[in-house]
Amino acid sequence: MDYKGKVLVVDDEKDTRTFFTTLLSDQGYEVAEAENGVEAMEKLETFQPDLVTLDLSMPEKSGLGFYRDVREAGGDVPVIIITGIVSDMKQFIEKQRKVPPPEGYLGKPVDQKEMLALVERLMKVDTNRQPA
Amino acid sequence: MVDMPFETYFDEMPCYVSVQDKDLKLVSANRRFREHFGDIEGRACYQVYKNMPEKCEVCPVERTFYDGKSHQSEEKVRCLDGREVSVIVYTTPIRDEDGNIEAVMEMSTDITDLKRLQSQLSESKRRYRMLFDEVPCFISIQDRDLNVIDANRLHRDTFGERYGGKCYELYKHRSEPCVPCIVQQTFEDGELHVHEEVVATRDDRKLNVLVQTAPLHDPDGNIESVIEISTDITPIRQLQTQLTNIGLLISSISHGVKGLLNGLDGGVYLVNSGMQNDNTKRIEQGWEIVLRNVSRIRSMVLDILYYAKDRELDYVSIDPADFVEAVRDVVQSRADDAGVELRFEANEACGEFQADRKALQATLVNILENSIDACRVDKKKNDHRVSMEFDANGRYVMIDVEDNGIGMDRETRDKAFSLFFSSKGSEGTGLGLFIADKIITSHGGTIHLESEAGNGSRFHIEIPRTPEAVQQETLVPEPVTAPAPIQE
């Protein structure tokens, strides 16, 4: 299977991380996990993902905090917000006026096909992309 | 001036005029008197007026003969036609040339209409007072200094009989007027005002009331007092709170269910893809996810049931050693997954106690799972442990649950037992610790929490050993044992 690039899965739910990691790995993505915003910031540096799937409601550092910090620092990695709380998503949209909006939104429970299609579209899959 | 003889004046007087001698015999009477009471010849006044054989007990004529002064009294007399007439009687002495009282003149004015009006007024006042007292609202009348100068029965029963006291002392047990004070506003602008307040009854119950004020004017149009009518809307507010909580509960459950469905989807994906690729490890991994999420659904449903329904406690005898192991069975796999060591211990001297086993187990599982999660997300320490210890004294069973996880900051600690508050991100419904507190409280016990960010948490629970001890507790309170400092 062609190498499709790197995805960082950020979610405090271990089962969700396992699910997304397995699903994306099966499609040829290289996947790393982070269980909160703090860990995600570290992985952003060390793993250098091509895309981030981001839960919003997390202990330590929330998805909103992570997203703002990344964008305010000029980071342009595509981000898909994946959350089970609709109000969180709306609040997120309201609050992130000062920074560019995220590239995609998905609600939990995630539709696998929809998620893969969105990831593929945002990654603009380059068939020549090689592992770093 | 028209020249009329004295007898004509006497006769035309628009009242009853008579002259009586010392024996109270009627010597003379005017025309109106004779028309209404008949012949006076040789008759005493009490015979004519009242058809009585003896003189009245208190006779103003007799008193005038005695002291030579005018006297006044109110009497009821009966006319020839049988009508009873109320009269006000004035007497004055008639003296001879030597100054001796030879007769007394009695002048009686018919006040029957006035008495009827007075009676109607009294009845009207009585009815007004009855309405005032029986209205199912709290009504008070207040003066400019906010003194309660009158109040209806419900008001007196609910807030006490302290008339003359300040309204803010009576309603709120405070020493300063409320802000805003709509009674003062009504005194200032003469307008009606409405405000919602929380007031305290004489037995310290809190009531939500809708307060309305209106001015009461004196005959000159000045505001002399303000009427305050308060309606108890506590049941409505409670219903609103319940509805709000139901909304939050649905939102919380919905969020939780979405997460669980996502987890189940993940488990199913791993099982299916594992089967397709003949990957046993992946199948096992997926199946574990499915089981874990099914367990979480069960736990969530139990939490919802505990929240939604006030159930009677089902007291049974509990052996602490056996109980500790039952609780361990429920949380062990979660602790293993998180790499957390469990240290459970029941003091042998603890002995059996009585509690609702299922409810208490749900409480401890909730607290322990919180502790395990607090360890799981703590990346600053390598070794994590959660301990649970049972101990007891003569009256209480004491349970300590302690962890060395991430701990809580002050805000999280203060809100830890609040409904729908969760610091666990996607994993929390905000029901667990709320229900834990509710269950312990229903056992007549207490939960105390000590925690510091970065230094772990300690839950100290005390419950009476038996339901009988709960009742004794209400009579003879014993100081609750303070939790020991957290061990790092």
Coordinates of C-alpha atoms in Angstrom, one line a residue:
Chain A
M1 CA 0.0 0.0 0.0
D2 CA 1.2 3.5 -0.9
Y3 CA 2.6 5.7 1.9
K4 CA 0.1 8.5 2.3
G5 CA 1.6 10.7 5.0
K6 CA 1.4 11.3 8.8
V7 CA -1.6 11.8 10.9
L8 CA -1.6 12.8 14.6
V9 CA -4.7 11.5 16.4
V10 CA -5.4 13.6 19.5
D11 CA -8.1 12.3 21.9
D12 CA -8.3 11.5 25.6
E13 CA -10.3 8.3 24.9
K14 CA -7.9 5.4 24.5
D15 CA -10.4 3.3 22.6
T16 CA -11.0 6.2 20.2
R17 CA -7.3 6.6 19.6
T18 CA -6.9 2.9 19.0
F19 CA -9.8 2.9 16.6
F20 CA -8.6 5.9 14.5
T21 CA -5.0 4.7 14.6
T22 CA -5.9 1.3 13.3
L23 CA -8.3 2.6 10.7
L24 CA -5.9 5.1 9.3
S25 CA -2.9 2.7 9.5
D26 CA -4.9 0.2 7.5
Q27 CA -5.2 2.9 4.8
G28 CA -1.5 3.5 4.6
Y29 CA -1.2 6.5 6.9
E30 CA 1.6 6.7 9.5
V31 CA -0.2 7.5 12.8
A32 CA 0.9 8.9 16.1
E33 CA -1.3 9.4 19.2
A34 CA -1.6 12.1 21.8
E35 CA -4.1 12.0 24.7
N36 CA -4.2 15.7 25.5
G37 CA -3.2 19.1 24.1
V38 CA 0.2 19.2 25.9
E39 CA 1.2 15.9 24.5
A40 CA -0.1 16.9 21.1
M41 CA 2.2 20.0 21.1
E42 CA 5.2 17.8 21.7
K43 CA 4.2 15.3 19.0
L44 CA 3.7 18.2 16.6
E45 CA 7.4 18.9 17.0
T46 CA 8.7 15.4 17.1
F47 CA 6.3 13.6 14.7
Q48 CA 5.7 16.5 12.2
P49 CA 2.3 15.3 11.1
D50 CA 0.7 16.2 7.8
L51 CA -2.8 16.3 9.4
V52 CA -4.2 16.4 13.0
T53 CA -7.5 14.8 14.1
L54 CA -8.4 16.7 17.2
D55 CA -10.9 16.1 20.1
L56 CA -12.0 19.2 21.9
S57 CA -12.9 18.1 25.4
M58 CA -9.7 16.9 27.0
P59 CA -8.1 17.3 30.4
E60 CA -4.8 19.1 30.8
K61 CA -4.9 21.1 27.6
S62 CA -8.1 21.2 25.6
G63 CA -8.3 20.8 21.8
L64 CA -9.3 24.5 21.6
G65 CA -6.2 25.6 23.5
F66 CA -4.0 23.4 21.3
Y67 CA -5.6 24.7 18.1
R68 CA -5.2 28.3 19.0
D69 CA -1.6 27.9 20.1
V70 CA -0.7 26.1 16.8
R71 CA -2.4 28.7 14.6
E72 CA -1.2 31.7 16.6
A73 CA 2.3 30.3 16.2
G74 CA 1.8 30.3 12.5
G75 CA 1.3 26.5 12.2
D76 CA -0.7 25.5 9.1
V77 CA -1.1 21.8 9.6
P78 CA -4.6 20.8 8.5
V79 CA -6.9 20.0 11.5
I80 CA -10.1 18.0 11.7
I81 CA -12.1 18.7 14.8
I82 CA -13.8 15.5 16.0
T83 CA -16.1 15.8 19.0
G84 CA -19.2 14.3 20.5
I85 CA -20.3 17.6 22.0
V86 CA -22.1 19.8 19.5
S87 CA -22.2 22.8 21.9
D88 CA -18.4 22.5 22.2
M89 CA -18.1 22.6 18.4
K90 CA -20.3 25.7 18.2
Q91 CA -18.4 27.3 21.0
F92 CA -15.2 26.5 19.3
I93 CA -16.3 28.1 16.0
E94 CA -17.4 31.2 18.0
K95 CA -14.1 31.5 19.8
Q96 CA -11.7 30.9 17.1
R97 CA -12.5 34.1 15.1
K98 CA -9.0 35.4 15.6
V99 CA -7.4 32.4 14.0
P100 CA -8.3 30.7 10.7
P101 CA -11.1 28.1 11.0
P102 CA -10.1 24.4 11.1
E103 CA -10.2 22.5 7.8
G104 CA -12.9 20.1 8.8
Y105 CA -15.4 19.0 11.4
L106 CA -16.7 15.5 12.3
G107 CA -19.1 14.5 14.9
K108 CA -18.8 11.4 17.1
P109 CA -19.7 8.6 16.4
V110 CA -17.5 9.0 13.4
D111 CA -18.6 7.6 10.0
Q112 CA -15.5 5.7 8.8
K113 CA -16.0 6.4 5.1
E114 CA -16.7 10.1 5.7
M115 CA -13.6 10.4 7.9
L116 CA -11.3 8.6 5.4
A117 CA -12.7 10.7 2.6
L118 CA -12.1 14.0 4.5
V119 CA -8.6 12.9 5.6
E120 CA -7.7 11.9 2.0
R121 CA -9.1 15.2 0.6
L122 CA -7.2 17.4 3.2
M123 CA -4.0 15.4 2.8
K124 CA -4.2 15.9 -1.0
V125 CA -2.7 12.5 -1.1
D126 CA 0.6 12.7 -2.9
T127 CA 1.4 9.3 -4.2
N128 CA 5.0 10.2 -4.3
R129 CA 5.1 11.1 -0.6
Q130 CA 7.7 9.1 1.2
P131 CA 8.2 8.4 4.9
A132 CA 10.4 11.0 6.6
Chain B
M1 CA -87.0 86.6 63.3
V2 CA -90.3 84.6 63.5
D3 CA -91.9 85.1 66.9
M4 CA -92.8 81.6 68.1
P5 CA -93.8 80.6 71.6
F6 CA -91.4 78.4 73.6
E7 CA -94.0 75.5 73.5
T8 CA -93.8 75.5 69.7
Y9 CA -90.0 75.2 69.7
F10 CA -90.3 72.4 72.3
D11 CA -92.9 70.6 70.2
E12 CA -91.1 71.0 66.8
M13 CA -87.7 69.8 68.1
P14 CA -86.5 67.0 65.6
C15 CA -85.7 64.7 68.5
Y16 CA -87.4 63.2 71.5
V17 CA -87.6 65.8 74.3
S18 CA -89.1 65.0 77.7
V19 CA -89.1 66.4 81.2
Q20 CA -89.0 63.9 84.2
D21 CA -89.4 64.4 87.9
K22 CA -87.4 62.7 90.7
D23 CA -89.6 59.5 90.4
L24 CA -88.7 59.4 86.7
K25 CA -92.3 60.2 85.8
L26 CA -92.7 62.0 82.6
V27 CA -93.9 65.5 83.3
S28 CA -93.9 66.7 79.8
A29 CA -92.8 65.5 76.3
N30 CA -92.7 67.1 72.8
R31 CA -94.9 66.1 69.9
R32 CA -92.4 63.8 68.3
F33 CA -92.0 61.9 71.6
R34 CA -95.7 61.5 72.1
E35 CA -96.3 60.4 68.5
H36 CA -93.7 57.7 68.7
F37 CA -94.2 56.6 72.3
G38 CA -97.8 57.4 73.1
D39 CA -99.5 58.8 76.2
I40 CA -97.2 59.8 79.0
E41 CA -99.7 60.6 81.6
G42 CA -98.6 59.2 85.0
R43 CA -96.0 56.9 83.4
A44 CA -92.3 56.6 84.1
C45 CA -89.8 56.8 81.3
Y46 CA -88.7 53.1 81.5
Q47 CA -92.4 52.1 81.1
V48 CA -92.8 54.3 78.1
Y49 CA -89.5 53.6 76.3
K50 CA -88.8 50.1 77.2
N51 CA -92.0 48.7 78.6
M52 CA -90.0 47.7 81.7
P53 CA -91.5 47.5 85.2
E54 CA -88.3 48.8 86.8
K55 CA -86.0 51.7 86.0
C56 CA -82.9 51.0 84.0
E57 CA -79.7 49.9 85.8
V58 CA -77.8 53.0 84.7
C59 CA -80.2 55.9 84.3
P60 CA -78.7 59.2 83.1
V61 CA -81.8 61.2 84.5
E62 CA -81.2 59.7 87.9
R63 CA -77.5 60.6 87.7
T64 CA -78.4 64.2 86.8
F65 CA -80.7 64.4 89.7
Y66 CA -77.9 63.1 91.9
D67 CA -75.0 65.3 90.7
G68 CA -76.7 68.2 88.9
K69 CA -74.6 67.6 85.8
S70 CA -75.5 66.7 82.3
H71 CA -75.1 63.0 81.3
Q72 CA -75.1 61.0 78.2
S73 CA -75.8 57.4 77.3
E74 CA -76.7 55.2 74.4
E75 CA -80.0 53.4 74.6
K76 CA -82.3 51.2 72.6
V77 CA -86.0 52.1 72.9
R78 CA -89.1 50.7 71.4
C79 CA -91.7 52.8 69.6
L80 CA -95.4 52.3 69.6
D81 CA -95.2 50.5 66.2
G82 CA -92.8 48.0 67.6
R83 CA -89.7 49.5 65.9
E84 CA -86.5 49.4 68.0
V85 CA -84.7 52.7 67.8
S86 CA -81.2 53.5 68.9
V87 CA -80.9 56.8 70.6
I88 CA -78.2 58.9 72.1
V89 CA -79.5 60.5 75.3
Y90 CA -78.5 63.8 76.8
T91 CA -79.8 65.0 80.1
T92 CA -79.7 68.4 81.8
P93 CA -81.1 69.6 85.1
I94 CA -84.0 72.1 85.4
R95 CA -83.6 74.2 88.6
D96 CA -86.1 76.2 90.6
E97 CA -85.5 79.8 91.7
D98 CA -83.5 78.5 94.7
G99 CA -81.3 76.5 92.5
N100 CA -82.7 73.1 93.5
I101 CA -83.2 70.5 90.8
E102 CA -86.9 70.1 90.4
A103 CA -86.8 68.2 87.1
V104 CA -84.5 66.8 84.4
M105 CA -84.8 67.4 80.7
E106 CA -83.9 64.5 78.5
M107 CA -83.2 64.9 74.8
S108 CA -82.8 61.7 72.7
T109 CA -81.6 61.7 69.1
D110 CA -82.5 58.9 66.8
I111 CA -79.2 57.3 65.7
T112 CA -80.6 54.1 64.3
D113 CA -79.3 54.8 60.7
L114 CA -75.9 55.7 62.1
K115 CA -75.8 52.5 64.2
R116 CA -76.8 50.5 61.1
L117 CA -74.0 52.1 59.1
Q118 CA -71.6 51.4 62.0
S119 CA -72.7 47.8 62.0
Q120 CA -72.2 47.5 58.2
L121 CA -68.8 49.1 58.6
S122 CA -67.8 46.6 61.3
E123 CA -69.0 43.8 59.1
S124 CA -67.2 45.2 56.2
K125 CA -64.0 45.4 58.2
R126 CA -64.4 41.9 59.5
R127 CA -64.9 40.6 55.9
Y128 CA -61.9 42.7 54.7
R129 CA -59.8 41.2 57.5
M130 CA -61.0 37.7 56.7
L131 CA -60.0 38.2 53.0
F132 CA -56.7 39.8 54.0
D133 CA -56.0 36.9 56.3
E134 CA -57.1 34.1 54.0
V135 CA -55.4 35.1 50.8
P136 CA -52.9 32.4 49.9
C137 CA -50.1 34.9 49.5
F138 CA -47.8 36.7 52.0
I139 CA -49.2 40.2 52.6
S140 CA -47.7 42.8 54.7
I141 CA -48.2 46.6 55.1
Q142 CA -45.0 48.5 55.6
D143 CA -44.3 52.1 56.7
R144 CA -41.6 54.4 55.3
D145 CA -39.0 53.0 57.7
L146 CA -39.7 49.5 56.3
N147 CA -41.4 48.4 59.5
V148 CA -44.0 45.7 59.1
I149 CA -47.1 47.3 60.6
D150 CA -49.6 44.6 59.6
A151 CA -49.5 41.2 58.0
N152 CA -51.9 38.5 57.0
R153 CA -52.2 35.1 58.7
L154 CA -50.0 33.2 56.2
H155 CA -47.4 35.8 56.6
R156 CA -47.5 35.6 60.4
D157 CA -47.5 31.8 60.3
T158 CA -44.5 31.7 57.9
F159 CA -42.3 34.6 59.1
G160 CA -43.4 35.1 62.7
E161 CA -45.4 37.6 64.6
R162 CA -42.7 40.2 64.9
Y163 CA -44.7 43.3 64.0
G164 CA -42.9 46.6 64.1
G165 CA -39.7 44.9 63.0
K166 CA -37.9 45.7 59.7
C167 CA -39.0 43.7 56.7
Y168 CA -35.4 42.8 55.8
E169 CA -34.9 41.4 59.4
L170 CA -38.1 39.4 59.1
Y171 CA -37.6 38.0 55.6
K172 CA -33.9 37.7 55.2
H173 CA -32.4 37.8 58.7
R174 CA -30.2 40.7 57.6
S175 CA -29.3 44.0 59.1
E176 CA -29.5 46.3 56.0
P177 CA -32.3 46.9 53.5
C178 CA -32.2 44.7 50.4
V179 CA -30.9 46.1 47.1
P180 CA -33.1 46.8 45.3
C181 CA -35.9 47.5 47.8
I182 CA -39.2 47.8 45.8
V183 CA -41.1 49.0 48.9
Q184 CA -38.8 52.0 49.0
Q185 CA -39.2 52.4 45.2
T186 CA -43.0 52.5 45.6
F187 CA -42.7 55.1 48.4
E188 CA -40.5 57.2 46.1
D189 CA -42.5 56.9 42.8
G190 CA -45.9 55.7 43.8
E191 CA -45.7 53.0 41.2
L192 CA -46.3 49.3 41.3
H193 CA -43.1 47.2 41.4
V194 CA -42.3 43.5 40.9
H195 CA -39.2 41.6 41.9
E196 CA -38.2 38.1 42.6
E197 CA -36.5 37.3 45.9
V198 CA -35.3 34.4 48.0
V199 CA -36.5 34.8 51.6
A200 CA -36.0 32.7 54.8
T201 CA -38.9 31.5 56.8
R202 CA -39.0 31.5 60.6
D203 CA -37.7 27.9 60.5
D204 CA -35.0 28.9 58.0
R205 CA -36.5 27.3 54.9
K206 CA -35.6 29.2 51.7
L207 CA -38.5 30.3 49.6
N208 CA -38.5 31.8 46.1
V209 CA -41.1 34.5 46.1
L210 CA -42.4 36.9 43.5
V211 CA -42.9 40.2 45.3
Q212 CA -45.3 42.9 44.2
T213 CA -45.8 46.3 45.8
A214 CA -48.5 49.0 45.6
P215 CA -48.9 52.3 47.4
L216 CA -51.6 52.9 50.0
H217 CA -52.8 56.6 50.2
D218 CA -54.3 58.6 53.0
P219 CA -57.4 60.8 52.3
D220 CA -55.1 63.6 51.1
G221 CA -53.5 61.4 48.5
N222 CA -50.2 61.0 50.3
I223 CA -48.6 57.6 50.4
E224 CA -48.9 56.5 54.0
S225 CA -47.8 52.9 53.6
V226 CA -47.0 50.3 51.0
I227 CA -48.7 46.9 50.6
E228 CA -46.4 44.1 49.7
I229 CA -47.8 40.9 48.2
S230 CA -45.5 37.9 47.8
T231 CA -46.3 34.7 46.0
D232 CA -44.5 31.5 46.8
I233 CA -43.0 30.3 43.5
T234 CA -40.6 27.8 45.0
P235 CA -42.3 24.7 43.4
I236 CA -42.1 26.5 40.0
R237 CA -38.4 27.3 40.5
Q238 CA -37.8 23.7 41.6
L239 CA -39.6 22.4 38.5
Q240 CA -37.5 24.7 36.3
T241 CA -34.3 23.5 37.9
Q242 CA -35.5 19.9 37.4
L243 CA -36.3 20.6 33.7
T244 CA -32.9 22.3 33.3
N245 CA -31.2 19.3 34.9
I246 CA -33.1 17.0 32.6
G247 CA -31.9 19.0 29.7
L248 CA -28.3 18.9 31.0
L249 CA -28.7 15.2 31.7
I250 CA -29.9 14.5 28.1
S251 CA -27.0 16.5 26.8
S252 CA -24.5 14.7 29.0
I253 CA -25.9 11.3 28.2
S254 CA -26.0 12.1 24.5
H255 CA -22.4 13.2 24.7
G256 CA -21.5 10.0 26.6
V257 CA -23.4 7.7 24.3
K258 CA -21.7 9.3 21.2
G259 CA -18.3 8.5 22.8
L260 CA -19.3 5.0 23.7
L261 CA -20.7 4.4 20.2
N262 CA -17.4 5.6 18.8
G263 CA -15.6 3.2 21.0
L264 CA -17.9 0.3 20.1
D265 CA -17.4 1.2 16.4
G266 CA -13.7 1.0 17.0
G267 CA -14.0 -2.4 18.7
V268 CA -16.2 -3.8 15.9
Y269 CA -13.8 -2.4 13.3
L270 CA -10.8 -4.1 15.0
V271 CA -12.7 -7.4 15.3
N272 CA -13.9 -7.4 11.7
S273 CA -10.6 -6.4 10.2
G274 CA -8.8 -8.8 12.4
M275 CA -11.1 -11.6 11.2
Q276 CA -10.6 -10.6 7.6
N277 CA -6.8 -10.7 8.0
D278 CA -6.8 -13.6 10.4
N279 CA -5.1 -11.4 13.0
T280 CA -5.9 -12.9 16.4
K281 CA -4.2 -10.2 18.3
R282 CA -6.3 -7.5 16.7
I283 CA -9.5 -9.5 17.3
E284 CA -8.7 -9.7 21.0
Q285 CA -7.8 -6.1 21.1
G286 CA -11.1 -5.2 19.4
W287 CA -13.1 -7.5 21.7
E288 CA -11.6 -5.9 24.8
I289 CA -12.7 -2.5 23.5
V290 CA -16.2 -3.8 22.9
L291 CA -16.3 -5.3 26.4
R292 CA -15.0 -2.2 28.0
N293 CA -17.5 0.0 26.3
V294 CA -20.4 -2.4 27.2
S295 CA -19.2 -2.1 30.8
R296 CA -19.2 1.7 30.6
I297 CA -22.7 1.7 29.1
R298 CA -23.8 -0.5 32.1
S299 CA -22.1 1.9 34.5
M300 CA -23.7 5.0 32.8
V301 CA -27.2 3.4 32.9
L302 CA -26.8 2.7 36.6
D303 CA -25.6 6.3 37.2
I304 CA -28.6 7.6 35.3
L305 CA -31.0 5.4 37.3
Y306 CA -29.4 6.5 40.6
Y307 CA -29.8 10.1 39.5
A308 CA -33.3 9.8 38.1
K309 CA -34.9 7.9 40.9
D310 CA -34.9 8.3 44.7
R311 CA -34.8 4.7 45.7
E312 CA -35.3 3.3 49.2
L313 CA -32.0 2.1 50.6
D314 CA -31.9 -1.7 50.9
Y315 CA -29.9 -2.2 54.1
V316 CA -28.0 -5.5 54.4
S317 CA -25.2 -6.7 56.6
I318 CA -21.8 -6.2 54.9
D319 CA -18.6 -7.9 55.7
P320 CA -15.9 -5.4 54.8
A321 CA -13.2 -7.9 53.8
D322 CA -15.7 -9.6 51.4
F323 CA -17.0 -6.3 50.2
V324 CA -13.5 -4.9 49.4
E325 CA -12.8 -7.9 47.2
A326 CA -16.1 -7.4 45.3
V327 CA -15.2 -3.8 44.6
R328 CA -11.7 -4.8 43.5
D329 CA -13.2 -7.3 41.0
V330 CA -15.1 -4.4 39.3
V331 CA -12.2 -2.0 39.0
Q332 CA -9.2 -4.3 38.7
S333 CA -9.2 -4.4 34.8
R334 CA -9.4 -0.6 34.6
A335 CA -6.5 -0.3 37.0
D336 CA -4.5 -2.9 35.0
D337 CA -5.2 -1.0 31.7
A338 CA -4.0 2.2 33.3
G339 CA -1.0 0.6 35.0
V340 CA -2.2 1.5 38.4
E341 CA -1.5 -0.6 41.5
L342 CA -4.5 -1.2 43.8
R343 CA -4.0 -1.5 47.5
F344 CA -7.2 -2.4 49.3
E345 CA -7.4 -3.2 52.9
A346 CA -10.1 -3.8 55.5
N347 CA -9.2 -3.5 59.2
E348 CA -10.1 -6.8 60.8
A349 CA -11.5 -5.0 63.8
C350 CA -13.9 -3.2 61.5
G351 CA -16.7 -5.8 61.9
E352 CA -19.9 -6.1 59.9
F353 CA -21.9 -3.0 59.2
Q354 CA -25.3 -2.2 57.5
A355 CA -25.7 -0.3 54.2
D356 CA -27.2 -0.6 50.8
R357 CA -24.6 -2.9 49.3
K358 CA -25.3 -2.1 45.6
A359 CA -25.5 1.6 46.2
L360 CA -22.3 1.7 48.3
Q361 CA -20.5 -0.4 45.8
A362 CA -21.6 1.9 43.0
T363 CA -20.3 4.8 45.1
L364 CA -16.9 3.3 45.7
V365 CA -16.5 2.1 42.1
N366 CA -17.3 5.7 40.9
I367 CA -14.7 7.2 43.3
L368 CA -12.1 4.5 42.5
E369 CA -12.5 4.9 38.7
N370 CA -12.0 8.6 39.2
S371 CA -8.8 7.9 41.1
I372 CA -7.6 5.4 38.5
D373 CA -8.3 7.9 35.7
A374 CA -6.4 10.6 37.7
C375 CA -3.4 8.3 37.8
R376 CA -3.7 7.3 34.2
V377 CA -3.5 10.9 32.9
D378 CA -0.6 11.8 35.3
K379 CA 2.6 11.7 33.2
K380 CA 4.8 13.2 35.9
K381 CA 5.1 10.1 38.0
N382 CA 6.1 6.6 36.9
D383 CA 4.4 4.6 39.6
H384 CA 0.8 5.1 40.4
R385 CA -1.3 3.5 43.1
V386 CA -4.9 3.8 44.4
S387 CA -5.6 2.6 47.9
M388 CA -8.8 1.9 49.7
E389 CA -9.0 1.3 53.5
F390 CA -11.9 0.4 55.7
D391 CA -11.9 1.2 59.4
A392 CA -14.6 1.7 62.0
N393 CA -15.3 3.0 65.5
G394 CA -18.3 2.4 67.6
R395 CA -20.7 4.4 65.5
Y396 CA -19.1 4.9 62.1
V397 CA -17.5 3.0 59.2
M398 CA -14.7 5.0 57.7
I399 CA -13.5 4.5 54.1
D400 CA -10.5 6.3 52.7
V401 CA -9.8 6.2 49.0
E402 CA -6.5 7.8 48.1
D403 CA -4.5 8.1 44.9
N404 CA -1.3 9.7 43.7
G405 CA -2.7 10.9 40.4
I406 CA -2.8 14.4 39.0
G407 CA -4.9 15.9 41.8
M408 CA -7.3 18.8 41.5
D409 CA -6.9 22.5 41.5
R410 CA -9.2 24.5 43.8
E411 CA -12.0 25.1 41.2
T412 CA -12.1 21.4 40.3
R413 CA -12.1 20.4 44.0
D414 CA -14.9 22.9 44.8
K415 CA -17.1 21.6 42.0
A416 CA -16.2 17.9 42.2
F417 CA -19.6 16.8 43.6
S418 CA -21.6 19.2 41.4
L419 CA -24.1 17.8 39.0
F420 CA -22.8 17.6 35.4
F421 CA -19.3 18.8 36.3
S422 CA -16.5 16.7 34.9
S423 CA -12.8 17.3 34.6
K424 CA -12.4 14.2 32.5
G425 CA -13.1 15.6 29.1
S426 CA -14.9 13.2 26.8
E427 CA -15.0 10.5 29.3
G428 CA -17.0 12.2 32.0
T429 CA -20.7 12.6 32.3
G430 CA -20.6 14.7 35.5
L431 CA -22.9 12.2 37.3
G432 CA -20.5 9.9 39.1
L433 CA -19.3 11.9 42.1
F434 CA -22.7 13.7 42.3
I435 CA -24.4 10.4 42.8
A436 CA -21.6 9.1 45.1
D437 CA -22.3 12.1 47.4
K438 CA -26.1 11.6 47.1
I439 CA -25.8 7.9 48.1
I440 CA -23.5 8.6 51.1
T441 CA -25.7 11.5 52.3
S442 CA -28.8 9.2 52.0
H443 CA -26.9 6.8 54.4
G444 CA -26.6 9.7 56.8
G445 CA -22.9 9.9 56.1
T446 CA -20.4 12.4 54.7
I447 CA -17.7 12.6 52.0
H448 CA -14.8 14.9 52.4
L449 CA -12.3 15.5 49.6
E450 CA -8.7 16.7 50.0
S451 CA -6.7 17.3 46.9
E452 CA -4.0 19.4 45.4
A453 CA -3.0 19.8 41.8
G454 CA -0.1 17.4 41.2
N455 CA -0.3 15.7 44.6
G456 CA -3.2 13.3 44.3
S457 CA -6.6 13.2 46.0
R458 CA -8.1 11.7 49.1
F459 CA -11.8 10.9 49.6
H460 CA -12.8 10.3 53.3
I461 CA -16.2 8.7 53.7
E462 CA -18.0 8.2 57.0
I463 CA -21.3 6.4 57.3
P464 CA -23.2 5.3 60.4
R465 CA -22.8 1.5 61.1
T466 CA -26.5 0.9 61.1
P467 CA -29.7 2.7 60.0
E468 CA -30.6 3.1 63.7
A469 CA -27.3 5.0 64.2
V470 CA -28.5 7.4 61.5
Q471 CA -31.5 8.3 63.6
Q472 CA -29.4 8.7 66.7
E473 CA -27.0 10.8 64.7
T474 CA -29.8 13.4 64.2
L475 CA -30.2 13.6 68.0
V476 CA -26.6 13.5 69.2
P477 CA -24.2 14.7 66.5
E478 CA -20.6 13.5 66.7
P479 CA -17.8 15.5 65.2
V480 CA -16.8 14.1 61.9
T481 CA -13.2 12.8 61.8
A482 CA -11.0 15.1 59.7
P483 CA -9.2 13.4 56.9
A484 CA -5.4 12.9 57.4
P485 CA -3.1 14.9 55.1
I486 CA -2.4 13.5 51.7
Q487 CA 0.6 11.3 51.5
E488 CA 2.7 11.9 48.5

